[in-house]
Amino acid sequence: MKFSAAAVTLLGLGLILVNLTGFCYGALQVGFYKGKCLTADVETIVAGVVRTRFVTDQTIVAALLRLQFHDCFVKGCDASILLDGTSSEKTAPPNLSVRGYDIIDQAKAAVEKICPGVVSCADIIAIATRDAVSLSGGLKYSVQTGRRDGLISLASNVNLPSPSISVSQSVAAFAQKRLSPTDMVLLLGGHTVGITHCSFIKNRLYNFNNTGKPDPTMDTSLAKALRLRCPQNSNTDNTINLDQNTASSLTVDNSYYKQLLLKKGILQIDQALTLDPSTNATVVSFASGSKFPVQFGNAMVKLGAIEVITDPADRQGEIRRSCRATNKVSI
Ligand code: HEM
Ligand SMILES: *[C@@H]1O[C@H](CO)[C@@H](O)[C@H](O)[C@H]1NC(C)=O
Ligand SMILES: *[C@@H]1O[C@H](CO)[C@@H](O)[C@H](O)[C@H]1NC(C)=O
Ligand SMILES: CC(=O)N[C@H]1CO[C@H](CO)[C@@H](O)[C@@H]1O
């Protein structure tokens, strides 16, 4: 008895020591900015900017979701995607058509005006994305904050999955970020809003897997309609809704999974989720019932926690003054 009490005390001391030496990183938390800005609430300021923009442009939901995914999958959720520069992340080909930078600038300007030097750009991405999701029919999940902004942004770090990746390759890419196959299926549910371009799916429409034929796993009438929208030898790169249910192509709901079961997935990886034994049951389960909103929120929180910098003592992080540049001359 005595011995174990002493052991517990020792263990406790050890944990305190570990904390003092900074070995244990500060964790993300809900409401990190509560009380940090004396005259206003940080999340309320960001929400106002997002709401105002949403009134005139509902496509910001898709823009912000994709922006957060691309930020978090490359060097963690540290706003590295926002840095300008001739060879920064945003100049890498997969960024092509990533949007929403201006909304983050606007939200940053609004918080800096009231509370300078306090709120990271990485947190603004997470808060703004959560707000956009909730404005478009999704759940207002409790967003975690406390991230610091990174100092490095290199196009050569960008290694994002391609739309024709196989399910097992995609599972592996998400596993590298400590996300499960279920998290992956949920996060790909982000494709319930937004658009893609013909260039990403032409292979499925005309010459799938070098067969000279369309992808047999796509609904034949959808393939026919998309061939009209995406002529084989045209230079115009038209856009296509990722959620083919026109009534909900701007809504964060489970319609994406229902469309997949109708063989109306747009990207190859979307449809592949119904074909692979490691993901097909998950698709079926989210296509019905009401589990999606809560679980999507949970998955977004996990996405937002990838490789974050939270410790102020960590020399790799800072609170940027402008989201487009590091405070010091960049390295
Ligand atoms: C294997 C993983 C993924 C692949 C291969 C992938 C691929 C793509 C591609 C090719 C596009 C179309 C880009 C264009 O035509 O301009 C796209 C759009 C989009 N992606 Fe993903 N994606 C993946 C995961 C995710 C995740 C995890 C999210 C968010 C949770 C997400 C959210 C979006 C959104 C919202 C759009 C529409 C963007 C817009 O309308 O501006 N994607 N994705
Ligand atoms: C594409 O073709 C290769 C080689 O024939 C085959 O192994 C692979 O399974 C095919 N992929 C798809 C998605 O049909
Ligand atoms: C998933 O695929 C496996 C293997 O093809 C199959 O046995 C199973 O019934 C499928 N599950 C669902 C829910 O479709
Ligand atoms: C916003 C931005 O920097 N977009 C770039 C994305 O990548 C393409 C291709 O590398 C560039 O041409 C864009 O300027």
Coordinates of C-alpha atoms and ligand atoms in Angstrom, one line a residue:
M1 CA 0.0 0.0 0.0
K2 CA 2.6 2.5 1.1
F3 CA 4.8 1.6 -1.7
S4 CA 2.2 2.1 -4.4
A5 CA 1.2 5.5 -2.8
A6 CA 4.8 6.6 -3.1
A7 CA 5.0 5.3 -6.7
V8 CA 1.9 7.3 -7.5
T9 CA 3.4 10.5 -6.0
L10 CA 6.6 9.9 -7.9
L11 CA 4.7 9.4 -11.1
G12 CA 2.8 12.7 -10.4
L13 CA 6.0 14.6 -9.8
G14 CA 7.4 13.1 -13.0
L15 CA 4.4 14.3 -15.0
I16 CA 4.7 17.8 -13.5
L17 CA 8.3 17.9 -14.4
V18 CA 7.6 16.7 -17.9
N19 CA 5.0 19.6 -18.2
L20 CA 7.5 22.2 -16.9
T21 CA 10.2 21.1 -19.3
G22 CA 7.7 21.5 -22.2
F23 CA 8.0 17.9 -23.2
C24 CA 4.2 17.7 -23.2
Y25 CA 3.0 20.0 -25.8
G26 CA 0.0 22.2 -24.9
A27 CA -3.0 20.6 -26.5
L28 CA -5.6 22.1 -28.7
Q29 CA -8.8 23.0 -26.7
V30 CA -12.3 24.3 -27.4
G31 CA -12.5 28.0 -26.6
F32 CA -8.8 28.7 -26.4
Y33 CA -9.5 32.4 -27.2
K34 CA -12.2 32.9 -24.5
G35 CA -11.1 36.0 -22.5
K36 CA -7.9 36.5 -24.6
C37 CA -9.4 39.5 -26.4
L38 CA -10.9 41.9 -23.9
T39 CA -13.5 43.8 -25.9
A40 CA -14.8 41.1 -28.2
D41 CA -15.1 37.3 -28.7
V42 CA -12.7 36.0 -31.3
E43 CA -15.0 33.3 -32.7
T44 CA -17.9 35.8 -33.0
I45 CA -15.7 38.2 -35.0
V46 CA -14.7 35.4 -37.5
A47 CA -18.3 34.2 -37.6
G48 CA -19.5 37.7 -38.7
V49 CA -17.0 37.8 -41.6
V50 CA -18.0 34.3 -42.8
R51 CA -21.7 35.0 -42.5
T52 CA -21.5 38.2 -44.4
R53 CA -19.7 36.5 -47.3
F54 CA -21.9 33.4 -47.3
V55 CA -25.0 35.6 -48.0
T56 CA -23.6 36.5 -51.4
D57 CA -21.4 33.4 -52.1
Q58 CA -22.4 30.0 -50.7
T59 CA -19.5 28.4 -52.5
I60 CA -17.2 29.6 -49.8
V61 CA -18.2 26.4 -47.9
A62 CA -16.5 24.2 -50.4
A63 CA -13.6 26.6 -50.7
L64 CA -12.8 26.6 -47.0
L65 CA -13.3 22.9 -46.6
R66 CA -10.7 22.2 -49.3
L67 CA -8.4 24.9 -48.0
Q68 CA -8.4 23.3 -44.5
F69 CA -7.7 19.9 -46.0
H70 CA -4.8 21.1 -48.1
D71 CA -3.4 23.1 -45.2
C72 CA -3.6 20.2 -42.7
F73 CA -2.3 17.5 -45.0
V74 CA 0.9 19.3 -45.8
K75 CA 3.1 20.0 -42.8
G76 CA 0.1 20.0 -40.4
C77 CA -2.6 22.7 -39.8
D78 CA -0.2 25.6 -39.5
A79 CA -1.5 27.9 -42.2
S80 CA 1.5 27.2 -44.4
I81 CA -0.8 27.1 -47.4
L82 CA -1.5 30.8 -46.9
L83 CA 2.1 32.0 -47.3
D84 CA 2.8 33.8 -50.5
G85 CA 6.1 33.2 -52.3
T86 CA 7.5 32.0 -55.6
S87 CA 7.8 28.4 -54.5
S88 CA 5.4 28.2 -51.5
E89 CA 2.8 25.5 -51.1
K90 CA 0.1 27.4 -52.9
T91 CA 2.1 27.4 -56.1
A92 CA 2.1 23.6 -56.3
P93 CA -0.1 22.1 -58.9
P94 CA -2.6 20.4 -56.6
N95 CA -3.5 23.8 -55.2
L96 CA -4.9 24.6 -58.6
S97 CA -8.2 26.2 -57.8
V98 CA -7.9 26.3 -54.0
R99 CA -9.9 29.3 -53.0
G100 CA -10.9 31.2 -49.9
Y101 CA -7.6 33.0 -49.2
D102 CA -9.4 36.4 -49.3
I103 CA -11.9 35.3 -46.7
I104 CA -9.1 34.3 -44.3
D105 CA -7.4 37.7 -45.0
Q106 CA -10.7 39.5 -44.2
A107 CA -11.2 37.6 -41.0
K108 CA -7.6 38.1 -39.9
A109 CA -8.0 41.9 -40.6
A110 CA -11.1 41.9 -38.4
V111 CA -9.5 40.2 -35.5
E112 CA -6.2 42.2 -35.7
K113 CA -8.2 45.4 -35.6
I114 CA -9.7 44.5 -32.2
C115 CA -7.1 42.3 -30.8
P116 CA -3.7 42.4 -32.5
G117 CA -1.1 39.6 -32.4
V118 CA -3.4 37.1 -30.6
V119 CA -5.1 34.9 -33.1
S120 CA -3.3 32.5 -35.4
C121 CA -4.1 32.2 -39.1
A122 CA -4.2 28.4 -38.6
D123 CA -7.0 28.9 -36.1
I124 CA -8.9 31.3 -38.3
I125 CA -9.0 28.6 -41.0
A126 CA -10.4 26.1 -38.6
I127 CA -13.0 28.5 -37.1
A128 CA -14.1 29.9 -40.5
T129 CA -14.5 26.4 -42.0
R130 CA -16.6 25.3 -39.0
D131 CA -18.8 28.4 -39.4
A132 CA -19.2 27.8 -43.1
V133 CA -20.2 24.1 -42.6
S134 CA -22.8 25.2 -40.0
L135 CA -24.2 27.9 -42.3
S136 CA -24.7 25.3 -45.1
G137 CA -26.7 22.7 -43.2
G138 CA -23.9 21.0 -41.3
L139 CA -23.5 20.7 -37.6
K140 CA -21.9 23.6 -35.7
Y141 CA -19.3 21.3 -34.2
S142 CA -17.1 22.6 -31.3
V143 CA -13.9 23.7 -33.0
Q144 CA -10.6 23.4 -31.2
T145 CA -8.1 26.3 -31.2
G146 CA -4.7 27.0 -29.9
R147 CA -2.6 26.5 -33.1
R148 CA 0.4 28.6 -33.9
D149 CA 1.4 29.5 -37.5
G150 CA 4.3 27.8 -39.2
L151 CA 7.3 29.5 -40.7
I152 CA 7.9 27.2 -43.7
S153 CA 5.9 26.7 -46.9
L154 CA 7.5 24.8 -49.8
A155 CA 5.8 23.6 -52.9
S156 CA 8.1 20.6 -52.7
N157 CA 6.4 19.5 -49.5
V158 CA 3.1 19.2 -51.2
N159 CA 2.2 15.5 -51.6
L160 CA -1.6 15.3 -51.8
P161 CA -3.6 12.3 -53.0
S162 CA -4.6 12.3 -56.7
P163 CA -8.3 11.7 -57.6
S164 CA -7.4 8.4 -59.3
I165 CA -5.7 7.0 -56.2
S166 CA -6.9 3.6 -55.1
V167 CA -8.8 3.1 -51.9
S168 CA -5.9 1.3 -50.3
Q169 CA -3.4 4.0 -51.3
S170 CA -5.8 6.6 -49.9
V171 CA -6.3 4.7 -46.7
A172 CA -2.5 4.6 -46.3
A173 CA -2.2 8.4 -46.9
F174 CA -4.8 9.1 -44.2
A175 CA -3.2 6.6 -41.9
Q176 CA 0.0 8.6 -42.1
K177 CA -2.0 11.4 -40.6
R178 CA -3.4 9.1 -38.0
L179 CA -6.8 9.1 -39.6
S180 CA -8.8 5.8 -39.8
P181 CA -10.6 4.5 -42.9
T182 CA -13.8 5.7 -41.4
D183 CA -12.4 9.2 -40.9
M184 CA -11.3 9.0 -44.5
V185 CA -14.8 8.1 -45.7
L186 CA -16.3 10.9 -43.6
L187 CA -13.8 13.5 -44.7
L188 CA -14.3 12.6 -48.4
G189 CA -17.9 13.4 -47.5
G190 CA -16.6 17.0 -47.9
H191 CA -17.3 16.3 -51.6
T192 CA -21.0 16.8 -50.8
V193 CA -20.3 20.4 -51.7
G194 CA -18.2 22.1 -54.4
I195 CA -17.0 21.4 -57.9
T196 CA -14.4 19.7 -59.9
H197 CA -13.1 20.4 -63.4
C198 CA -13.5 18.2 -66.5
S199 CA -9.8 17.7 -66.6
F200 CA -9.9 15.6 -63.4
I201 CA -12.5 13.2 -64.8
K202 CA -12.1 13.0 -68.6
N203 CA -10.3 9.7 -68.2
R204 CA -13.4 8.3 -66.6
L205 CA -15.6 9.5 -69.5
Y206 CA -13.6 8.5 -72.5
N207 CA -10.7 6.2 -71.8
F208 CA -10.9 4.6 -68.4
N209 CA -7.8 2.8 -67.4
N210 CA -6.7 2.8 -71.1
T211 CA -9.6 0.7 -72.2
G212 CA -10.8 3.3 -74.7
K213 CA -14.2 3.1 -72.9
P214 CA -15.9 5.0 -70.1
D215 CA -15.6 3.8 -66.5
P216 CA -18.2 1.0 -66.1
T217 CA -18.7 1.9 -62.5
M218 CA -20.3 5.3 -63.5
D219 CA -24.1 5.4 -64.1
T220 CA -24.4 5.3 -67.9
S221 CA -26.8 8.3 -68.2
L222 CA -24.6 10.4 -66.0
A223 CA -21.5 9.5 -68.1
K224 CA -23.5 10.6 -71.2
A225 CA -24.4 13.9 -69.7
L226 CA -20.9 14.5 -68.5
R227 CA -19.4 13.8 -71.9
L228 CA -21.6 16.6 -73.3
R229 CA -20.4 18.9 -70.6
C230 CA -16.8 17.8 -71.1
P231 CA -16.1 17.4 -74.8
Q232 CA -13.1 15.2 -75.4
N233 CA -11.1 17.6 -77.5
S234 CA -12.0 20.9 -75.9
N235 CA -9.8 23.4 -74.2
T236 CA -12.4 24.8 -71.9
D237 CA -12.3 23.1 -68.6
N238 CA -15.9 23.2 -67.4
T239 CA -17.0 22.6 -63.8
I240 CA -19.1 19.8 -62.5
N241 CA -20.8 19.5 -59.1
L242 CA -19.3 16.9 -56.9
D243 CA -22.7 16.2 -55.4
Q244 CA -25.0 15.4 -58.4
N245 CA -28.2 15.9 -56.4
T246 CA -28.8 19.5 -57.6
A247 CA -31.1 20.1 -54.6
S248 CA -28.2 19.7 -52.2
S249 CA -25.0 20.4 -54.1
L250 CA -24.3 23.4 -51.8
T251 CA -25.5 21.6 -48.6
V252 CA -23.3 19.7 -46.1
D253 CA -25.3 16.6 -45.7
N254 CA -25.1 12.8 -46.5
S255 CA -26.3 13.2 -50.0
Y256 CA -22.8 12.4 -51.3
Y257 CA -23.1 8.9 -50.0
K258 CA -26.5 8.4 -51.5
Q259 CA -25.2 9.5 -54.9
L260 CA -22.3 7.1 -54.6
L261 CA -24.8 4.2 -54.2
L262 CA -26.5 5.4 -57.4
K263 CA -23.1 5.1 -59.2
K264 CA -23.0 8.9 -59.4
G265 CA -19.7 9.6 -57.7
I266 CA -17.7 12.1 -59.7
L267 CA -14.1 11.6 -58.9
Q268 CA -12.7 8.0 -59.3
I269 CA -11.8 7.9 -55.6
D270 CA -15.4 8.9 -54.6
Q271 CA -17.0 6.0 -56.5
A272 CA -14.2 3.6 -55.5
L273 CA -15.4 3.9 -51.9
T274 CA -18.4 1.8 -52.8
L275 CA -16.3 -0.8 -54.5
D276 CA -13.6 -1.6 -51.9
P277 CA -14.5 -4.0 -49.2
S278 CA -12.7 -1.9 -46.6
T279 CA -15.0 1.1 -47.2
N280 CA -18.3 0.0 -48.9
A281 CA -20.2 -0.8 -45.6
T282 CA -19.2 2.6 -44.2
V283 CA -20.7 4.3 -47.3
V284 CA -23.9 2.3 -46.9
S285 CA -24.2 3.3 -43.3
F286 CA -23.7 7.0 -43.8
A287 CA -26.1 7.0 -46.8
S288 CA -29.0 6.3 -44.5
G289 CA -29.9 7.4 -41.0
S290 CA -28.7 10.6 -39.3
K291 CA -25.2 9.7 -38.1
F292 CA -23.4 11.9 -40.6
P293 CA -23.5 15.4 -39.2
V294 CA -22.1 14.6 -35.7
Q295 CA -19.5 12.2 -37.1
F296 CA -18.4 14.6 -39.9
G297 CA -17.9 17.2 -37.2
N298 CA -15.7 14.8 -35.2
A299 CA -13.7 14.0 -38.3
M300 CA -13.2 17.7 -39.0
V301 CA -11.9 18.1 -35.5
K302 CA -9.4 15.3 -36.1
L303 CA -8.4 16.8 -39.4
G304 CA -7.8 20.1 -37.6
A305 CA -5.5 18.4 -35.1
I306 CA -2.9 17.0 -37.6
E307 CA 0.7 17.9 -36.6
V308 CA -0.2 21.2 -35.0
I309 CA 2.2 23.5 -33.3
T310 CA 0.7 24.7 -30.0
D311 CA 3.6 25.4 -27.6
P312 CA 4.7 29.1 -27.5
A313 CA 8.1 27.9 -26.5
D314 CA 8.4 26.1 -29.8
R315 CA 10.6 28.2 -32.0
Q316 CA 8.9 26.9 -35.1
G317 CA 5.6 28.7 -34.4
E318 CA 4.4 32.3 -34.2
I319 CA 1.2 34.3 -34.4
R320 CA 1.5 35.9 -37.9
R321 CA 0.6 39.5 -38.3
S322 CA -0.4 38.9 -42.0
C323 CA -1.6 35.5 -43.0
R324 CA 0.4 35.8 -46.3
A325 CA 3.9 36.3 -44.7
T326 CA 5.9 35.2 -41.7
N327 CA 6.7 38.0 -39.2
K328 CA 10.5 37.7 -39.8
V329 CA 12.0 37.6 -43.2
S330 CA 11.1 34.1 -44.4
I331 CA 13.6 31.3 -44.2
Ligands
HEM1 C1 -8.2 11.2 -51.2 C2 -8.5 12.4 -50.8 C3 -9.0 13.5 -51.7 C4 -8.8 13.7 -53.1 C5 -8.0 12.8 -54.0 C6 -9.5 14.9 -53.4 C7 -9.5 15.4 -54.7 C8 -10.2 16.6 -55.1 C9 -10.2 17.1 -56.4 C10 -9.5 16.6 -57.6 C11 -11.1 18.2 -56.4 C12 -11.4 19.1 -57.6 C13 -10.5 20.2 -57.7 C14 -10.8 21.0 -59.0 O1 -11.4 20.5 -59.9 O2 -10.5 22.2 -58.9 C15 -11.5 18.3 -55.0 C16 -12.4 19.3 -54.6 C17 -12.8 19.4 -53.4 N1 -12.4 18.7 -52.3 FE1 -11.3 17.1 -52.3 N2 -10.1 15.5 -52.3 C18 -9.8 14.6 -51.3 C19 -10.2 14.8 -49.9 C20 -10.9 15.9 -49.5 C21 -11.1 16.2 -48.1 C22 -10.6 15.4 -46.9 C23 -11.9 17.3 -48.1 C24 -12.4 18.1 -46.9 C25 -12.9 17.6 -45.8 C26 -12.1 17.7 -49.5 C27 -12.9 18.8 -49.9 C28 -13.1 19.2 -51.2 C29 -14.0 20.2 -51.6 C30 -15.0 20.9 -50.7 C31 -13.8 20.4 -52.9 C32 -14.6 21.4 -53.8 C33 -13.7 22.7 -53.9 C34 -14.4 23.9 -54.6 O3 -15.6 23.8 -54.9 O4 -13.7 24.9 -54.7 N3 -11.5 16.8 -50.3 N4 -11.0 17.3 -54.3
LIG2 C1 -6.7 -0.8 -64.3 O1 -6.0 -1.8 -65.0 C2 -5.0 -2.5 -64.3 C3 -4.2 -3.4 -65.2 O2 -5.0 -4.0 -66.2 C4 -5.7 -3.3 -63.2 O3 -4.8 -4.1 -62.4 C5 -6.5 -2.4 -62.3 O4 -7.3 -3.1 -61.4 C6 -7.4 -1.5 -63.1 N1 -8.0 -0.5 -62.3 C7 -9.3 -0.2 -62.2 C8 -9.6 0.9 -61.2 O5 -10.1 -0.8 -62.9
LIG3 C1 -18.8 -4.9 -49.4 O1 -18.0 -5.7 -50.2 C2 -17.9 -7.0 -49.8 C3 -16.9 -7.7 -50.8 O2 -17.2 -7.4 -52.1 C4 -19.2 -7.7 -49.8 O3 -19.1 -9.0 -49.4 C5 -20.1 -7.0 -48.9 O4 -21.4 -7.5 -48.9 C6 -20.2 -5.5 -49.2 N1 -20.9 -4.8 -48.2 C7 -21.9 -3.9 -48.4 C8 -22.6 -3.3 -47.3 O5 -22.2 -3.6 -49.6
LIG4 C1 -3.1 30.9 -55.8 C2 -1.9 30.3 -56.5 O1 -0.8 30.6 -56.1 N1 -2.2 29.4 -57.4 C3 -1.2 28.7 -58.1 C4 -1.4 27.2 -58.0 O2 -0.6 26.4 -58.8 C5 -0.6 26.7 -60.2 C6 0.2 25.7 -60.9 O3 1.4 25.4 -60.3 C7 -0.1 28.2 -60.3 O4 -0.2 28.6 -61.7 C8 -1.1 29.1 -59.6 O5 -0.6 30.4 -59.6

